[in-house]
mmCIF file of C-alpha atoms in Angstrom:
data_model
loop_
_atom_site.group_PDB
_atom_site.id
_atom_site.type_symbol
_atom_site.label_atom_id
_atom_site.label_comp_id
_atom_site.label_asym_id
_atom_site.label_seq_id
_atom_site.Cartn_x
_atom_site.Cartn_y
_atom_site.Cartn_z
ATOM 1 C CA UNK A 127 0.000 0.000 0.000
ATOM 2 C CA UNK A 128 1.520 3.505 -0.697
ATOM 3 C CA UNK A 129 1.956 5.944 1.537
ATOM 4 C CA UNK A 130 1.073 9.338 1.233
ATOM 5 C CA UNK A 131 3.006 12.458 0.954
ATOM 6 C CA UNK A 132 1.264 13.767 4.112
ATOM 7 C CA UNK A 133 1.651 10.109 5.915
ATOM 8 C CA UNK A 134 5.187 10.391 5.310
ATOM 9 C CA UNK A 135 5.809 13.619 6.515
ATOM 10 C CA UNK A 136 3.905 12.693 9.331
ATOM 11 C CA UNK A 137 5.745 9.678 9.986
ATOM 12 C CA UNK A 138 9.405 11.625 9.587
ATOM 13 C CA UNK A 139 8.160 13.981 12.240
ATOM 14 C CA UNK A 140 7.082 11.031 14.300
ATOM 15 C CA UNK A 141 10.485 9.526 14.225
ATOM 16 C CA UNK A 142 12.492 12.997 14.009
ATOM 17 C CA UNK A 143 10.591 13.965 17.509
ATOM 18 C CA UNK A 144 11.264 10.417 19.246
ATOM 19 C CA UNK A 145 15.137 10.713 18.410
ATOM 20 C CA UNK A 146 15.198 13.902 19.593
ATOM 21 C CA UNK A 147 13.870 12.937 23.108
ATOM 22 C CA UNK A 148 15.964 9.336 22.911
ATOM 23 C CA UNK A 149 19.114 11.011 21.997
ATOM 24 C CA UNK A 150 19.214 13.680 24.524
ATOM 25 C CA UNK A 151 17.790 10.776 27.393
ATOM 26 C CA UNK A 152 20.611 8.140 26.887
ATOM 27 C CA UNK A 153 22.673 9.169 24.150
ATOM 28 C CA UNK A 154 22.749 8.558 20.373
ATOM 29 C CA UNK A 155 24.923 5.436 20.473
ATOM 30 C CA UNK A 156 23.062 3.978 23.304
ATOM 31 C CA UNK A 157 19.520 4.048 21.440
ATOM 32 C CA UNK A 158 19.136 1.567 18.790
ATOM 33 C CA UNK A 159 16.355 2.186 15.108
ATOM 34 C CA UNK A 160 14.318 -0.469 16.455
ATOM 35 C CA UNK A 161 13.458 1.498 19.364
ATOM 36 C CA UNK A 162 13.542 5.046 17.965
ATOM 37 C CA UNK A 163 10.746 3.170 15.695
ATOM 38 C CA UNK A 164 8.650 1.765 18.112
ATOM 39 C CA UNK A 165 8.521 4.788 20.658
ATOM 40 C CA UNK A 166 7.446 6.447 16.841
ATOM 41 C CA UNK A 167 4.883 3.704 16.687
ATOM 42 C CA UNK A 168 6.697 2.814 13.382
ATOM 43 C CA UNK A 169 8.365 0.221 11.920
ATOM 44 C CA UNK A 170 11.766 -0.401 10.456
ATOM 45 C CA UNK A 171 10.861 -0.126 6.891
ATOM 46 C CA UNK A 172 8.910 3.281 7.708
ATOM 47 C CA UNK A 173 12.794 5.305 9.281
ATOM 48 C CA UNK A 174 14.679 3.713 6.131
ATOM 49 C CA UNK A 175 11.695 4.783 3.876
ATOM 50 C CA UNK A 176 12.716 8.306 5.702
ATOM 51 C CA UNK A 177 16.433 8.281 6.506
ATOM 52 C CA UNK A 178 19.842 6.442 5.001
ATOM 53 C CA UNK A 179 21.110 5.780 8.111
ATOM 54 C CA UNK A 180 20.666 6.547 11.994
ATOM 55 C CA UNK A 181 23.536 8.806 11.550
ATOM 56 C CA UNK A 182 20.911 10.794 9.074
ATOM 57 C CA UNK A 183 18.174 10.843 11.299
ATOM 58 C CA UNK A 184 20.480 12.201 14.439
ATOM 59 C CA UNK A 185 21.824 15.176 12.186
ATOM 60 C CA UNK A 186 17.992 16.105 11.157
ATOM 61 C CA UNK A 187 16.916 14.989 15.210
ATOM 62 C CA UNK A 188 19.445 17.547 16.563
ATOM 63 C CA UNK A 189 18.807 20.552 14.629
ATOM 64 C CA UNK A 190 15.233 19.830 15.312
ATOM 65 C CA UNK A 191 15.890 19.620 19.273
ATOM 66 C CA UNK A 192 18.144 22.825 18.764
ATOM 67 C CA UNK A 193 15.319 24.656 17.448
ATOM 68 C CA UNK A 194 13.181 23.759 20.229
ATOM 69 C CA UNK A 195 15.778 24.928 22.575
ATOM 70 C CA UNK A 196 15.825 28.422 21.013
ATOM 71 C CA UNK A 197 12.088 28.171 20.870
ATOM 72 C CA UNK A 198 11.835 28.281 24.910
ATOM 73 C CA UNK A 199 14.914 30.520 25.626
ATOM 74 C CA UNK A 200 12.757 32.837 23.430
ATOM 75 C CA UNK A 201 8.967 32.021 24.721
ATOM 76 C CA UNK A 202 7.536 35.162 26.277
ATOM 77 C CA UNK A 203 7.757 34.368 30.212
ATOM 78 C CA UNK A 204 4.296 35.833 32.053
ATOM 79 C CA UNK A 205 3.499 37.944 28.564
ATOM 80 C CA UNK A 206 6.658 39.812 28.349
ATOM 81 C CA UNK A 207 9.597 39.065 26.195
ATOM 82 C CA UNK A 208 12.445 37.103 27.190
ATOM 83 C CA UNK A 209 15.486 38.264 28.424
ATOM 84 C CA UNK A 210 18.836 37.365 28.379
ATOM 85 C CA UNK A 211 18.621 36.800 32.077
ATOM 86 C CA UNK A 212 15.457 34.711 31.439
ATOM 87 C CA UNK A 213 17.955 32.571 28.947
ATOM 88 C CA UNK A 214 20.546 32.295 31.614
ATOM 89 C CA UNK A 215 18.593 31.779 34.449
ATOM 90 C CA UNK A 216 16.304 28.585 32.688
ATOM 91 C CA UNK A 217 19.426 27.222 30.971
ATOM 92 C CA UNK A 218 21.691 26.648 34.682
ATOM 93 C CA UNK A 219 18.834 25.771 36.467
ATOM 94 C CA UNK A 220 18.372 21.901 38.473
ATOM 95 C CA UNK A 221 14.997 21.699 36.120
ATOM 96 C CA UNK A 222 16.887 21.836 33.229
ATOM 97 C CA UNK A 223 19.543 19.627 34.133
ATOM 98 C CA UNK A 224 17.157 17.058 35.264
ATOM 99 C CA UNK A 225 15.170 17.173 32.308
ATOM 100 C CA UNK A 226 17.174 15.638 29.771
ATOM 101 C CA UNK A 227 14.925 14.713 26.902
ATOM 102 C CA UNK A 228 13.545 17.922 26.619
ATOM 103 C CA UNK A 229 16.440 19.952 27.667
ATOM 104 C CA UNK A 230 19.140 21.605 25.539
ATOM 105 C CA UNK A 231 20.503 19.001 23.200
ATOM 106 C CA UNK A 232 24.060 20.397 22.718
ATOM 107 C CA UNK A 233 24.067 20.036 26.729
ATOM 108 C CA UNK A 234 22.995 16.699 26.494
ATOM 109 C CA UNK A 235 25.187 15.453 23.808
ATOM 110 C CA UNK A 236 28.479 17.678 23.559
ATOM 111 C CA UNK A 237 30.801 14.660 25.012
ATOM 112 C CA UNK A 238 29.995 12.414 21.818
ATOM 113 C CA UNK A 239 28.998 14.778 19.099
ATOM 114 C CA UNK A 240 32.572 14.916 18.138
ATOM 115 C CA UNK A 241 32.672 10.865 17.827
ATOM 116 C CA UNK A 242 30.102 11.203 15.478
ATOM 117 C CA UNK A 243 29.310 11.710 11.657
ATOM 118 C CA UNK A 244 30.134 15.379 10.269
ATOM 119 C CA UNK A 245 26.349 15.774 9.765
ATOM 120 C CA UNK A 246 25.752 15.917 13.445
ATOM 121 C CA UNK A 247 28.906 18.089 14.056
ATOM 122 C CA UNK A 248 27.278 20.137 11.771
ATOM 123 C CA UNK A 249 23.853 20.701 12.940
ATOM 124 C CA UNK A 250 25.236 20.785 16.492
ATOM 125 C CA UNK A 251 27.404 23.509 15.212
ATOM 126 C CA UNK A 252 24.642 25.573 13.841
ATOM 127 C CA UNK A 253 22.424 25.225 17.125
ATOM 128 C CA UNK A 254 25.771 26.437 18.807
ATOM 129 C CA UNK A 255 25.836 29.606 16.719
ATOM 130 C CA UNK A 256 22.465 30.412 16.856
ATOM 131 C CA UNK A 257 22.137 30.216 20.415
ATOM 132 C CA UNK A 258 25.628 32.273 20.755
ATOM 133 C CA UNK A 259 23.530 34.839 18.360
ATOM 134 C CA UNK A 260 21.059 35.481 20.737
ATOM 135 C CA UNK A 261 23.450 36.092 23.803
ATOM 136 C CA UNK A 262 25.793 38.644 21.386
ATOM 137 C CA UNK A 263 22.453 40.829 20.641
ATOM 138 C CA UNK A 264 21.601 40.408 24.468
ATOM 139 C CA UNK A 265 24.710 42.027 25.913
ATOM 140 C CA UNK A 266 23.924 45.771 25.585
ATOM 141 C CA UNK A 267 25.197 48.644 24.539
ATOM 142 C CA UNK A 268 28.674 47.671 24.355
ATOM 143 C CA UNK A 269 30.272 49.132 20.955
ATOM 144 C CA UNK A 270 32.824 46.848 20.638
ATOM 145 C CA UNK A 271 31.341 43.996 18.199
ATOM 146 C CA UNK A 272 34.280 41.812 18.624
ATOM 147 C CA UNK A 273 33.722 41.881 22.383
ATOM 148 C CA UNK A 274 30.174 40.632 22.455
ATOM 149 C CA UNK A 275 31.307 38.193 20.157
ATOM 150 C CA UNK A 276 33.721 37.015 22.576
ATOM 151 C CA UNK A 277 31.590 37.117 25.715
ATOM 152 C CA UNK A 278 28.592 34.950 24.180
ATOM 153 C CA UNK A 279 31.235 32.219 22.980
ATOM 154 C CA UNK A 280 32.901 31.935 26.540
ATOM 155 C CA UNK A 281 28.817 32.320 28.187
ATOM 156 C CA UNK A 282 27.520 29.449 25.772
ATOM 157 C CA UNK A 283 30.505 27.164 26.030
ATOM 158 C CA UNK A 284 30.691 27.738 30.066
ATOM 159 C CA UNK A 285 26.750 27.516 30.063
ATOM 160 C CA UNK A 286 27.147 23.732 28.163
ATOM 161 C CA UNK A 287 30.140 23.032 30.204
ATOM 162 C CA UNK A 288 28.771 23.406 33.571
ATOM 163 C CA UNK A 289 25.414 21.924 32.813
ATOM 164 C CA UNK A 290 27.326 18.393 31.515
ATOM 165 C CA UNK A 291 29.197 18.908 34.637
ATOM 166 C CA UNK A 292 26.589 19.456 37.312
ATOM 167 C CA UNK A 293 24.665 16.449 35.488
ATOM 168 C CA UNK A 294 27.735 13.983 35.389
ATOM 169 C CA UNK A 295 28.136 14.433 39.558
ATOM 170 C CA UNK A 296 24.694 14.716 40.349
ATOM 171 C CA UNK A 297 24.031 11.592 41.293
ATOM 172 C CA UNK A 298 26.901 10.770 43.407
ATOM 173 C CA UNK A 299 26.684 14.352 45.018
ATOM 174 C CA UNK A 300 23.456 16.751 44.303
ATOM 175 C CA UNK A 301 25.534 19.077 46.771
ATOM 176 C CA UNK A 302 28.430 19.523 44.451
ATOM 177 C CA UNK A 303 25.735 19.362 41.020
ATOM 178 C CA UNK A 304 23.767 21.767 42.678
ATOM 179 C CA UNK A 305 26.817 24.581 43.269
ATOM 180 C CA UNK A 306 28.378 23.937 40.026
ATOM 181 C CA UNK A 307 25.370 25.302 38.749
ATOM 182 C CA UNK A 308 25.041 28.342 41.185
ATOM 183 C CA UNK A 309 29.206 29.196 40.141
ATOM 184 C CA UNK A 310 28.699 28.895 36.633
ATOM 185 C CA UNK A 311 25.819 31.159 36.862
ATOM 186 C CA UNK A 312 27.178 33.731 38.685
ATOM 187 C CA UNK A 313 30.256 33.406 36.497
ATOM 188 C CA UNK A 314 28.532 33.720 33.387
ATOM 189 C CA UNK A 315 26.199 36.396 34.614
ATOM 190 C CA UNK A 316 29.503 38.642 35.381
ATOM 191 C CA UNK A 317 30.367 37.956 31.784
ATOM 192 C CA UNK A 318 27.224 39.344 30.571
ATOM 193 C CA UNK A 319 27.549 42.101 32.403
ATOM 194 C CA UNK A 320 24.446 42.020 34.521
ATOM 195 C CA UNK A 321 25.670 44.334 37.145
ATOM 196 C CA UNK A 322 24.758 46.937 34.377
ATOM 197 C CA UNK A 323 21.483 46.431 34.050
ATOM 198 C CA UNK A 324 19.975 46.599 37.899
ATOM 199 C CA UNK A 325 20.789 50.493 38.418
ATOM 200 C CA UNK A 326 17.228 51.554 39.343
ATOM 201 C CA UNK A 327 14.010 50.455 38.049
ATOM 202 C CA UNK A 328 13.915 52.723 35.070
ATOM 203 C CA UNK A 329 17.784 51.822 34.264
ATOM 204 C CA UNK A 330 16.777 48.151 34.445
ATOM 205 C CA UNK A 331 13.674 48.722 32.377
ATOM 206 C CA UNK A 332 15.613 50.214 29.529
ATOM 207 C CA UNK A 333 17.639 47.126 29.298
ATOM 208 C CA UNK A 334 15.096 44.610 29.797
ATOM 209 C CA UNK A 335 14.022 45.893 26.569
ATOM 210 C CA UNK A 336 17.174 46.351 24.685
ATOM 211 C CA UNK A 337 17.995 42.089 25.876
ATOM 212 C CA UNK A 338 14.645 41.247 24.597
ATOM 213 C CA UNK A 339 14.640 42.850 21.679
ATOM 214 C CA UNK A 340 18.139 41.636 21.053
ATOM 215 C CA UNK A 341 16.981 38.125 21.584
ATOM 216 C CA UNK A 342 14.132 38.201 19.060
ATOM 217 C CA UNK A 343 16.198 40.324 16.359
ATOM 218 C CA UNK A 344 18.608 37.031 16.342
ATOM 219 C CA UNK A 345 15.773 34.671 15.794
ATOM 220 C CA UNK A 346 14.766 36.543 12.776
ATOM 221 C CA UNK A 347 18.011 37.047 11.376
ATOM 222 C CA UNK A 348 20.464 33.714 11.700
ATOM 223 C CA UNK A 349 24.233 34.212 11.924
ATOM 224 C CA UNK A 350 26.117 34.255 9.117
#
C-alpha cells in the first residue's frame, strides 16, 4: 500500500521527535532504530523509507531539538519578552539539568557529538551559533562587536560546560551538582555584564528591553 506524501511527513516527524527525546535521554549510540521506531509507533521499513542511516536521522533529530531549545529561551515568560537573564537563568537551572529529553541538546550530547558523523557536528554547530547569536544581541550597549562576540562564545561554552558537569556528579553528590550550577551562573552572569542592568528600576527597564529585543532580532536574522 503507498503511503502518502502527508503520511510520510507525518511519519518523519514522528520519528524525528522520538530521536530527539531518545538522543538527549541516553545518548545517540546507546539508542538503537528499532526502538527510535517503536517509541514512533513505526516500523523499520517506515525510518529507512525516511532516513539512510541513523547517523541521518540524528543530524535532522538535533537541529530539530536545537530549534526547540531556542524556541523556549525565546517564549515570552508571564506575557513579556524574554530576556537574556530569562535565557541564563532557565538554561543553569536543576529543572533543566534534570530534564534531559527535553532539555538543551548540545548540553545533552556535547561529550559524543565529536565521535560522530560530520552531519551531526554540523547541525550541532549551527544550534551552537544560533544560540551564541542570541546572547551577542543580548549584551547591551557595548560598541565593541568583537567583544560581544567574545563574551557569548565563553557564556555558551561555560553555560554547556557546567550543565554536563553538574549532570555527570549529580548523582553521586546533588551538593556539588547543585553549586556547580550556582558558580557557573554567577560566572557567566559577570560575563554578561548584569551588574549593568539593575541600576534603578527605570535603568533596568531600559535594558530589559534592549535584551529582549536583542533576543528576538537574532531569531529573525540567523548568523552568518
Amino acid at each position: 500500500m503507498k503511503v502518502t506524501k502527508e503520511r510520510a511527513a507525518e511519519n518523519r516527524a514522528a520519528l524525528v521527535e522520538a530521536a530527539g527525546h531518545l538522543f538527549r535521554e541516553r545518548g545517540i549510540d546507546g539508542v538503537g532504530v528499532a526502538e527510535i521506531s517503536k517509541q514512533a509507533g513505526l516500523t523499520h521499513g517506515a525510518l529507512y523509507a525516511q532516513f539512510p542511516s541513523k547517523e541521518a536521522l540524528a543530524a535532522e533529530a538535533f537541529s530539530f531539538a536545537a530549534k526547540q531549545g531556542v524556541e523556549q529561551i525565546t517564549a515570552d515568560r508571564n506575557g513579556r519578552p524574554a530576556t537574556l537573564t530569562d535565557c541564563l537563568d532557565w538554561y543553569l537551572s536543576v529543572d533543566h539539568r534534570d530534564n534531559l529529553a527535553t532539555g538543551c541538546p548540545m548540553a545533552a550530547s556535547a561529550s559524543e557529538v565529536g565521535r560522530q558523523v560530520k552531519a551531526v557536528s554540523e547541525r550541532f554547530t549551527e544550534g551552537f551559533e544560533q544560540v551564541v547569536a542570541l546572547i551577542e544581541r543580548g549584551l547591551g550597549a557595548t560598541p565593541v562587536k568583537a567583544e560581544h562576540r567574545q563574551r557569548a562564545l565563553a557564556m555558551m561554552a561555560a553555560m554547556i560546560g557546567g550543565v554536563a558537569a553538574s549532570r555527570a556528579v549529580a548523582k553521586a553528590d546533588p551538593k556539588l551538582s547543585n553549586q556547580i550550577l550556582r558558580v557557573v551562573r554567577r560566572i557567566v552572569g559577570e560575563l554578561g555584564r548584569e551588574e549593568r542592568q539593575v541600576e534603578g528600576a527605570r535603568g533596568k527597564s531600559r535594558a530589559t528591553r534592549k535584551r529582549a529585543s536583542g533576543l528576538r532580532a537574532a531569531v529573525r536574522t540567523p548568523p552568518s
